[in-house]
Amino acid sequence: MDSSTIINIQKKLLIWYRSNARSLPWRGLKDPYLIWISEVMLQQTQVETVIPYFHRWIDRFPDIKSVAYAPIDEILKAWEGLGYYSRARNIKKTAEIILSNHVGVIPSRPIDLIKLPGIGDYIAGAIASIGFGLDEPALDANGIRVISRLYDFHGLVNKVANKKILKENLRTLLPNGCAGDFNQAIMDLGSMVCLSANPDCESCPIQRECMAFSRNTQKDLPVGKARTKKPHFNVVAGIFEKNGKVLIGKRPTNGLLGGMWEFPGGKIEEGEDHNTALKRELEEELGVNIKLRDAFGEYKHAYTHFSVTVFTYFVEIVEGKPSAKVAEKIEWVDIRSLNDFPMGKVDRSISNDLQEKLDHASSVDSV
DNA sequence: TAGTCGTGGCT
DNA sequence: TAGCCAAGACT
């Protein structure tokens, strides 16, 4: 791409951005801490979902110190519903590192940022360019789509080497001193005009410079890899209910829903019925013999790589005292206070339904 | 490298 | 409806 074409792209995109930029709560903020938080929340998550979480977060955690000193359960509670909970755990880790190793100041250069937990190539570029005004590229999924089309690039974008090529292409496009706005212009263009399924090329400010448009290949780009079909699992979970309290466990720190609370249970193995599976799981997890009582609800949920149906039952201890054999810890909790414990979607649904059942029972009693 | 890690919205 | 996708990072 020659230098006059590059200058045209810079001018047209920045002008377009001035009048079409989305108005977002973190736009225009000068505090790199807030830029960092917004970028982490936006990872694999749509803008509309993030906005209310962002407001609540900066209200509760206005600065790095408040994050570093907060209990992990409070951090996870603020993150509940956003998913990818390692993001929240990594924010806390990084806040602690910044306090102890960087005198409380976020580093500005990508080379330093990328060493921090939860900050990868994209977020490092975003903080450097948007938060600190450095001339650094920030290439996200929108950018990958826009740049792939702009250069009519047909390499597989899952490949690290190909992503690097796209990033260097973006770097050559950056106007001096305006990298932050330019990066955001690319992202906004990708989210509003250069759409994945139906690109609106007629309203694109850089249609004339787009090599994919001139060859009519925009709908084939970017080239990605097809995902494999995801399996389904049937799961059982037990509700130990006693005197208005229930037993919940805190999942191990790492892995799926790490650090979140749940009702104990697990996968139904091949050939098992619900009764056998639940007795086995609760023996393994808590060291107790149980008896199944009434069935409660059935819960379906789709994760990224598999889906589940969770069958829940009220259970009763026949023998033994529950201990945390798998969970980080277990706790008997008042049903009314279940909301204080961070949970994933399924367990939150169970928890809400339990509270509703309790409300209904007490309203019947009072009649 | 390729699999893992949540959830909501859209088609 | 079942699958795809969204301001990615980590192992």
Coordinates of N, CA, C and O in Angstrom, one line a residue, chain A residues 59-203:
Chain A
D59 N -17.7 2.5 40.6 CA -18.3 3.0 41.8 C -17.8 2.3 43.0 O -17.4 2.9 44.0
R60 N -17.7 1.0 42.9 CA -17.2 0.2 44.0 C -15.6 0.1 44.1 O -15.1 0.1 45.2
F61 N -15.0 0.1 43.0 CA -13.5 0.0 42.9 C -13.0 1.2 42.1 O -12.6 1.0 40.9
P62 N -12.9 2.4 42.7 CA -12.5 3.6 41.9 C -11.1 3.7 41.5 O -10.7 4.4 40.6
D63 N -10.2 2.9 42.2 CA -8.8 2.9 41.8 C -8.1 1.6 42.1 O -8.8 0.6 42.6
I64 N -6.9 1.5 41.7 CA -6.1 0.2 41.8 C -6.1 -0.3 43.2 O -6.2 -1.5 43.5
K65 N -5.8 0.6 44.1 CA -5.7 0.2 45.5 C -7.0 -0.5 46.0 O -6.9 -1.5 46.7
S66 N -8.1 0.0 45.7 CA -9.4 -0.6 46.1 C -9.6 -2.0 45.6 O -10.2 -2.8 46.3
V67 N -9.0 -2.2 44.4 CA -9.1 -3.6 43.9 C -8.1 -4.5 44.6 O -8.5 -5.6 45.0
A68 N -6.9 -4.0 44.8 CA -5.8 -4.8 45.4 C -6.2 -5.3 46.8 O -5.9 -6.4 47.3
Y69 N -6.9 -4.4 47.6 CA -7.3 -4.7 49.0 C -8.6 -5.4 49.1 O -9.0 -5.9 50.2
A70 N -9.4 -5.5 48.0 CA -10.7 -6.1 48.1 C -10.7 -7.7 48.3 O -9.8 -8.3 47.6
P71 N -11.6 -8.3 49.0 CA -11.6 -9.7 49.1 C -12.0 -10.3 47.7 O -12.8 -9.7 47.0
I72 N -11.5 -11.5 47.4 CA -11.8 -12.0 46.1 C -13.3 -12.3 45.8 O -13.8 -12.1 44.7
D73 N -14.0 -12.6 46.9 CA -15.4 -12.9 46.7 C -16.2 -11.6 46.3 O -17.1 -11.7 45.6
E74 N -15.7 -10.5 46.8 CA -16.3 -9.2 46.4 C -16.0 -8.9 44.9 O -16.9 -8.4 44.2
I75 N -14.8 -9.2 44.5 CA -14.4 -9.0 43.1 C -15.3 -9.9 42.2 O -15.8 -9.4 41.2
L76 N -15.4 -11.1 42.6 CA -16.1 -12.1 41.7 C -17.6 -11.7 41.7 O -18.3 -11.9 40.7
K77 N -18.1 -11.2 42.9 CA -19.5 -10.8 42.9 C -19.8 -9.7 42.0 O -20.8 -9.7 41.3
A78 N -18.9 -8.8 41.9 CA -19.0 -7.6 41.0 C -19.0 -8.1 39.5 O -19.5 -7.5 38.6
W79 N -18.3 -9.2 39.3 CA -18.1 -9.8 38.0 C -19.2 -10.8 37.6 O -19.4 -11.2 36.4
E80 N -20.0 -11.2 38.6 CA -21.0 -12.2 38.3 C -21.9 -11.9 37.1 O -22.5 -10.9 37.1
G81 N -22.0 -12.9 36.2 CA -22.8 -12.7 35.0 C -22.0 -12.3 33.8 O -22.5 -12.5 32.7
L82 N -20.8 -11.8 34.0 CA -20.0 -11.4 32.9 C -19.3 -12.6 32.2 O -18.9 -12.5 31.1
G83 N -19.0 -13.6 33.0 CA -18.3 -14.8 32.5 C -16.8 -14.6 32.4 O -16.3 -13.6 32.8
Y84 N -16.2 -15.7 32.0 CA -14.7 -15.7 32.0 C -14.1 -15.1 33.3 O -13.5 -14.1 33.3
Y85 N -14.4 -15.8 34.4 CA -14.1 -15.3 35.7 C -12.6 -15.1 36.0 O -12.2 -14.4 36.9
S86 N -11.7 -15.8 35.2 CA -10.3 -15.6 35.4 C -9.9 -14.1 35.1 O -8.9 -13.6 35.6
R87 N -10.8 -13.5 34.3 CA -10.5 -12.0 34.0 C -10.5 -11.2 35.3 O -9.7 -10.4 35.6
A88 N -11.5 -11.5 36.2 CA -11.7 -10.8 37.4 C -10.5 -11.2 38.4 O -9.9 -10.3 39.1
R89 N -10.2 -12.5 38.4 CA -9.1 -12.9 39.3 C -7.8 -12.3 38.9 O -7.0 -11.8 39.7
N90 N -7.6 -12.2 37.5 CA -6.4 -11.6 37.0 C -6.3 -10.1 37.3 O -5.2 -9.5 37.5
I91 N -7.4 -9.4 37.3 CA -7.4 -8.0 37.6 C -6.9 -7.7 39.0 O -6.1 -6.9 39.2
K92 N -7.4 -8.6 39.9 CA -6.9 -8.4 41.3 C -5.4 -8.7 41.4 O -4.6 -8.0 42.0
K93 N -4.9 -9.8 40.7 CA -3.5 -10.1 40.7 C -2.7 -9.0 40.2 O -1.7 -8.6 40.8
T94 N -3.1 -8.5 39.1 CA -2.4 -7.4 38.4 C -2.4 -6.1 39.3 O -1.4 -5.4 39.4
A95 N -3.5 -5.8 39.9 CA -3.6 -4.7 40.8 C -2.6 -4.8 42.0 O -1.9 -3.8 42.3
E96 N -2.4 -6.0 42.5 CA -1.5 -6.3 43.6 C 0.0 -6.1 43.1 O 0.8 -5.5 43.8
I97 N 0.2 -6.6 41.9 CA 1.6 -6.4 41.3 C 1.9 -5.0 41.0 O 3.0 -4.5 41.3
I98 N 0.9 -4.2 40.5 CA 1.2 -2.8 40.2 C 1.5 -2.0 41.5 O 2.4 -1.2 41.6
L99 N 0.8 -2.4 42.6 CA 1.1 -1.7 43.9 C 2.4 -2.1 44.4 O 3.2 -1.2 44.9
S100 N 2.8 -3.4 44.3 CA 4.1 -3.8 45.0 C 5.3 -3.6 44.1 O 6.4 -3.3 44.6
N101 N 5.1 -3.7 42.8 CA 6.3 -3.6 41.9 C 6.4 -2.3 41.0 O 7.4 -2.1 40.4
H102 N 5.3 -1.6 40.9 CA 5.3 -0.4 40.0 C 4.8 0.8 40.7 O 4.2 1.7 40.1
V103 N 5.0 0.9 42.0 CA 4.6 2.0 42.9 C 3.2 2.5 42.6 O 2.9 3.7 42.6
G104 N 2.3 1.6 42.3 CA 0.9 1.9 42.1 C 0.6 2.5 40.8 O -0.6 3.0 40.6
V105 N 1.5 2.6 39.8 CA 1.3 3.2 38.5 C 1.3 2.2 37.4 O 2.3 1.4 37.3
I106 N 0.3 2.2 36.6 CA 0.2 1.2 35.5 C 1.3 1.5 34.5 O 1.5 2.7 34.1
P107 N 2.1 0.5 34.1 CA 3.1 0.8 33.0 C 2.5 1.3 31.7 O 1.3 0.9 31.5
S108 N 3.2 2.0 30.9 CA 2.7 2.5 29.7 C 3.0 1.7 28.4 O 2.3 1.7 27.5
R109 N 4.2 1.1 28.5 CA 4.6 0.4 27.2 C 4.1 -1.0 27.1 O 4.1 -1.8 28.1
P110 N 3.7 -1.4 25.9 CA 3.2 -2.8 25.7 C 4.1 -3.9 26.3 O 3.7 -4.9 26.8
I111 N 5.4 -3.7 26.1 CA 6.4 -4.7 26.5 C 6.3 -4.9 28.0 O 6.6 -6.1 28.5
D112 N 6.0 -3.9 28.8 CA 5.8 -4.1 30.3 C 4.4 -4.5 30.6 O 4.2 -5.4 31.5
L113 N 3.4 -4.0 29.9 CA 2.0 -4.3 30.2 C 1.7 -5.8 30.0 O 1.0 -6.4 30.8
I114 N 2.3 -6.4 28.9 CA 2.0 -7.7 28.6 C 2.5 -8.7 29.6 O 2.0 -9.9 29.6
K115 N 3.4 -8.3 30.5 CA 3.9 -9.2 31.5 C 2.8 -9.4 32.6 O 2.9 -10.3 33.4
L116 N 1.9 -8.5 32.7 CA 0.9 -8.5 33.8 C -0.2 -9.6 33.5 O -0.7 -9.7 32.3
P117 N -0.7 -10.3 34.5 CA -1.8 -11.3 34.3 C -3.0 -10.7 33.7 O -3.5 -9.7 34.2
G118 N -3.5 -11.3 32.7 CA -4.8 -10.9 32.0 C -4.6 -9.9 31.0 O -5.6 -9.4 30.4
I119 N -3.4 -9.4 30.8 CA -3.1 -8.4 29.8 C -2.3 -9.0 28.7 O -1.2 -9.4 28.9
G120 N -2.9 -9.2 27.5 CA -2.3 -9.8 26.4 C -2.0 -8.8 25.3 O -1.9 -7.6 25.6
D121 N -1.8 -9.2 24.1 CA -1.3 -8.4 23.0 C -2.3 -7.2 22.7 O -1.9 -6.1 22.6
Y122 N -3.6 -7.5 22.7 CA -4.6 -6.5 22.4 C -4.7 -5.5 23.5 O -4.6 -4.3 23.2
I123 N -4.9 -5.9 24.7 CA -5.2 -5.0 25.8 C -3.9 -4.1 26.1 O -4.0 -2.9 26.4
A124 N -2.7 -4.7 25.9 CA -1.5 -3.9 26.0 C -1.5 -2.8 25.0 O -1.2 -1.6 25.4
G125 N -1.8 -3.1 23.8 CA -1.9 -2.0 22.8 C -2.9 -1.0 23.1 O -2.7 0.2 22.8
A126 N -4.1 -1.4 23.6 CA -5.2 -0.5 23.9 C -4.8 0.4 25.0 O -5.1 1.6 24.9
I127 N -4.2 -0.1 26.1 CA -3.9 0.8 27.2 C -2.8 1.7 26.8 O -2.9 2.9 27.1
A128 N -1.8 1.2 26.0 CA -0.7 2.1 25.6 C -1.2 3.2 24.7 O -0.8 4.4 24.9
S129 N -2.1 2.9 23.7 CA -2.5 3.9 22.7 C -3.6 4.8 23.3 O -3.6 6.0 23.1
I130 N -4.6 4.2 23.9 CA -5.8 5.0 24.4 C -5.5 5.6 25.7 O -5.8 6.8 26.0
G131 N -4.9 4.8 26.6 CA -4.6 5.3 28.0 C -3.4 6.3 28.1 O -3.4 7.2 28.9
F132 N -2.4 6.0 27.2 CA -1.2 6.8 27.4 C -0.8 7.6 26.1 O 0.2 8.2 26.1
G133 N -1.6 7.4 25.0 CA -1.3 8.2 23.8 C -0.1 7.8 23.0 O 0.4 8.5 22.2
L134 N 0.4 6.5 23.3 CA 1.5 6.0 22.5 C 1.1 5.5 21.1 O 0.0 5.1 20.9
D135 N 2.0 5.6 20.2 CA 1.7 5.1 18.8 C 1.8 3.6 18.7 O 2.8 3.1 18.1
E136 N 0.9 2.9 19.3 CA 0.9 1.4 19.3 C -0.4 0.9 18.7 O -1.5 1.4 19.0
P137 N -0.3 -0.2 17.9 CA -1.5 -0.8 17.4 C -2.3 -1.6 18.4 O -1.6 -2.2 19.4
A138 N -3.6 -1.7 18.3 CA -4.4 -2.5 19.2 C -5.4 -3.3 18.3 O -6.3 -2.7 17.7
L139 N -5.1 -4.6 18.1 CA -5.8 -5.3 17.1 C -6.8 -6.3 17.8 O -6.3 -7.3 18.3
D140 N -8.0 -6.1 17.7 CA -9.0 -7.0 18.2 C -9.8 -7.7 17.1 O -9.4 -7.6 15.9
A141 N -10.8 -8.4 17.4 CA -11.6 -9.2 16.4 C -12.1 -8.2 15.3 O -12.1 -8.6 14.1
N142 N -12.6 -7.0 15.7 CA -13.1 -6.1 14.7 C -11.9 -5.7 13.8 O -12.1 -5.6 12.6
G143 N -10.8 -5.4 14.4 CA -9.6 -4.9 13.6 C -9.1 -6.0 12.7 O -8.8 -5.7 11.5
I144 N -9.1 -7.2 13.1 CA -8.7 -8.4 12.3 C -9.6 -8.4 11.0 O -9.1 -8.6 9.9
R145 N -10.9 -8.2 11.2 CA -11.8 -8.3 10.1 C -11.6 -7.1 9.2 O -11.5 -7.3 7.9
V146 N -11.5 -5.9 9.7 CA -11.3 -4.7 8.9 C -10.0 -4.8 8.1 O -9.9 -4.5 6.9
I147 N -8.9 -5.1 8.8 CA -7.6 -5.1 8.1 C -7.5 -6.3 7.1 O -6.9 -6.1 6.1
S148 N -8.1 -7.4 7.5 CA -8.1 -8.5 6.5 C -8.7 -8.1 5.2 O -8.3 -8.4 4.1
R149 N -9.8 -7.4 5.3 CA -10.5 -6.9 4.1 C -9.8 -5.8 3.4 O -9.7 -5.8 2.2
L150 N -9.3 -4.9 4.2 CA -8.6 -3.7 3.6 C -7.4 -4.2 2.7 O -7.2 -3.7 1.7
Y151 N -6.7 -5.2 3.2 CA -5.6 -5.8 2.5 C -5.9 -7.0 1.7 O -5.0 -7.7 1.1
D152 N -7.2 -7.4 1.7 CA -7.6 -8.7 1.0 C -6.7 -9.8 1.4 O -6.2 -10.6 0.6
F153 N -6.6 -10.0 2.7 CA -5.7 -11.0 3.3 C -6.4 -12.3 3.5 O -7.4 -12.3 4.2
H154 N -5.9 -13.4 2.9 CA -6.7 -14.6 2.9 C -6.0 -15.7 3.9 O -6.4 -16.8 3.8
G155 N -5.0 -15.3 4.6 CA -4.4 -16.2 5.6 C -5.3 -16.6 6.7 O -6.2 -15.8 7.0
L156 N -5.2 -17.7 7.3 CA -6.0 -18.1 8.5 C -5.7 -17.2 9.7 O -4.5 -17.2 10.1
V157 N -6.7 -16.5 10.2 CA -6.4 -15.6 11.2 C -6.2 -16.2 12.6 O -5.8 -15.5 13.5
N158 N -6.4 -17.5 12.7 CA -6.2 -18.2 14.0 C -4.7 -18.3 14.2 O -4.2 -18.5 15.3
K159 N -3.9 -18.3 13.1 CA -2.5 -18.5 13.2 C -1.8 -17.3 13.8 O -2.1 -16.1 13.4
V160 N -0.9 -17.5 14.8 CA -0.2 -16.4 15.4 C 0.6 -15.6 14.4 O 0.6 -14.3 14.4
A161 N 1.2 -16.3 13.4 CA 2.1 -15.6 12.4 C 1.2 -14.6 11.6 O 1.6 -13.5 11.3
N162 N 0.0 -15.1 11.2 CA -0.9 -14.3 10.4 C -1.4 -13.1 11.2 O -1.6 -12.0 10.6
K163 N -1.7 -13.3 12.4 CA -2.2 -12.2 13.3 C -1.1 -11.1 13.4 O -1.4 -9.9 13.4
K164 N 0.1 -11.6 13.4 CA 1.2 -10.7 13.5 C 1.3 -9.8 12.2 O 1.6 -8.6 12.3
I165 N 1.1 -10.5 11.1 CA 1.1 -9.7 9.8 C 0.1 -8.6 9.8 O 0.3 -7.5 9.5
L166 N -1.1 -9.0 10.3 CA -2.2 -8.0 10.3 C -1.9 -6.9 11.3 O -2.2 -5.7 11.0
K167 N -1.3 -7.2 12.4 CA -0.9 -6.2 13.4 C 0.1 -5.2 12.8 O 0.0 -4.0 13.0
E168 N 1.1 -5.7 12.1 CA 2.1 -4.9 11.5 C 1.5 -4.0 10.3 O 1.9 -2.9 10.1
N169 N 0.5 -4.6 9.6 CA -0.2 -3.8 8.6 C -0.9 -2.6 9.3 O -0.9 -1.5 8.9
L170 N -1.6 -2.9 10.5 CA -2.2 -1.8 11.2 C -1.2 -0.8 11.7 O -1.5 0.4 11.6
R171 N -0.1 -1.3 12.1 CA 1.0 -0.3 12.6 C 1.4 0.7 11.5 O 1.5 1.9 11.8
T172 N 1.5 0.2 10.3 CA 1.9 1.1 9.2 C 0.8 2.1 8.9 O 1.1 3.2 8.4
L173 N -0.4 1.8 9.3 CA -1.5 2.8 9.1 C -1.6 3.9 10.1 O -2.3 4.9 9.9
L174 N -1.1 3.6 11.3 CA -1.3 4.6 12.4 C -0.8 6.0 12.2 O 0.4 6.2 11.8
P175 N -1.7 7.0 12.3 CA -1.2 8.3 12.2 C -0.5 8.8 13.5 O -0.9 8.4 14.6
N176 N 0.6 9.5 13.3 CA 1.4 9.9 14.5 C 0.6 10.7 15.5 O -0.1 11.6 15.1
G177 N 0.7 10.3 16.7 CA 0.0 11.0 17.8 C -1.5 10.7 17.9 O -2.1 11.2 18.8
C178 N -2.1 9.9 17.0 CA -3.5 9.7 17.0 C -3.8 8.2 17.0 O -4.9 7.8 16.6
A179 N -2.9 7.4 17.5 CA -3.1 5.9 17.4 C -4.3 5.5 18.2 O -5.0 4.6 17.8
G180 N -4.5 6.1 19.4 CA -5.7 5.7 20.2 C -7.0 5.9 19.5 O -7.8 5.0 19.4
D181 N -7.2 7.1 18.9 CA -8.4 7.3 18.1 C -8.5 6.4 16.9 O -9.5 5.9 16.5
F182 N -7.3 6.2 16.2 CA -7.3 5.4 15.0 C -7.7 4.0 15.3 O -8.5 3.4 14.7
N183 N -7.1 3.4 16.4 CA -7.4 2.1 16.8 C -8.9 2.0 17.1 O -9.6 1.0 16.7
Q184 N -9.5 2.9 17.8 CA -10.9 2.9 18.1 C -11.8 3.1 16.9 O -12.9 2.5 16.8
A185 N -11.3 3.9 16.0 CA -12.0 4.1 14.7 C -12.1 2.8 13.9 O -13.2 2.4 13.4
I186 N -11.0 2.0 13.9 CA -11.1 0.7 13.2 C -12.1 -0.2 13.9 O -12.9 -0.9 13.3
M187 N -12.1 -0.2 15.3 CA -13.0 -1.0 16.0 C -14.5 -0.6 15.8 O -15.3 -1.5 15.6
D188 N -14.7 0.7 15.8 CA -16.1 1.1 15.6 C -16.5 0.8 14.2 O -17.7 0.4 14.0
L189 N -15.6 1.0 13.2 CA -16.0 0.7 11.8 C -16.3 -0.8 11.7 O -17.3 -1.2 11.1
G190 N -15.6 -1.6 12.4 CA -15.8 -3.1 12.4 C -17.2 -3.4 13.1 O -17.8 -4.4 12.6
S191 N -17.5 -2.7 14.1 CA -18.8 -3.1 14.8 C -20.0 -2.4 14.2 O -21.1 -2.9 14.5
M192 N -19.8 -1.4 13.4 CA -21.0 -0.7 12.8 C -21.2 -0.8 11.3 O -22.3 -0.8 10.8
V193 N -20.0 -0.9 10.6 CA -20.1 -0.9 9.1 C -19.5 -2.2 8.5 O -20.1 -2.9 7.8
C194 N -18.3 -2.4 8.9 CA -17.6 -3.6 8.3 C -17.9 -4.8 9.1 O -17.1 -5.5 9.7
L195 N -19.3 -5.2 9.0 CA -19.8 -6.3 9.8 C -19.4 -7.6 9.3 O -19.1 -7.8 8.1
S196 N -19.5 -8.6 10.2 CA -19.0 -9.9 9.9 C -19.9 -10.5 8.8 O -19.4 -10.9 7.7
A197 N -21.2 -10.6 9.0 CA -22.1 -11.3 8.1 C -22.5 -10.4 6.9 O -22.4 -10.8 5.7
N198 N -23.0 -9.1 7.2 CA -23.4 -8.2 6.1 C -22.7 -6.9 6.1 O -23.2 -5.9 6.6
P199 N -21.5 -6.9 5.6 CA -20.8 -5.6 5.6 C -21.5 -4.6 4.8 O -22.0 -4.8 3.7
D200 N -21.6 -3.3 5.3 CA -22.3 -2.3 4.7 C -21.3 -1.4 3.9 O -21.0 -0.3 4.3
C201 N -20.8 -2.0 2.8 CA -19.7 -1.3 2.1 C -20.2 0.0 1.5 O -19.3 0.9 1.3
E202 N -21.5 0.2 1.3 CA -21.9 1.4 0.6 C -21.7 2.6 1.6 O -21.6 3.8 1.1
S203 N -21.7 2.4 2.9 CA -21.5 3.5 3.8 C -20.1 3.5 4.4 O -19.9 4.2 5.4

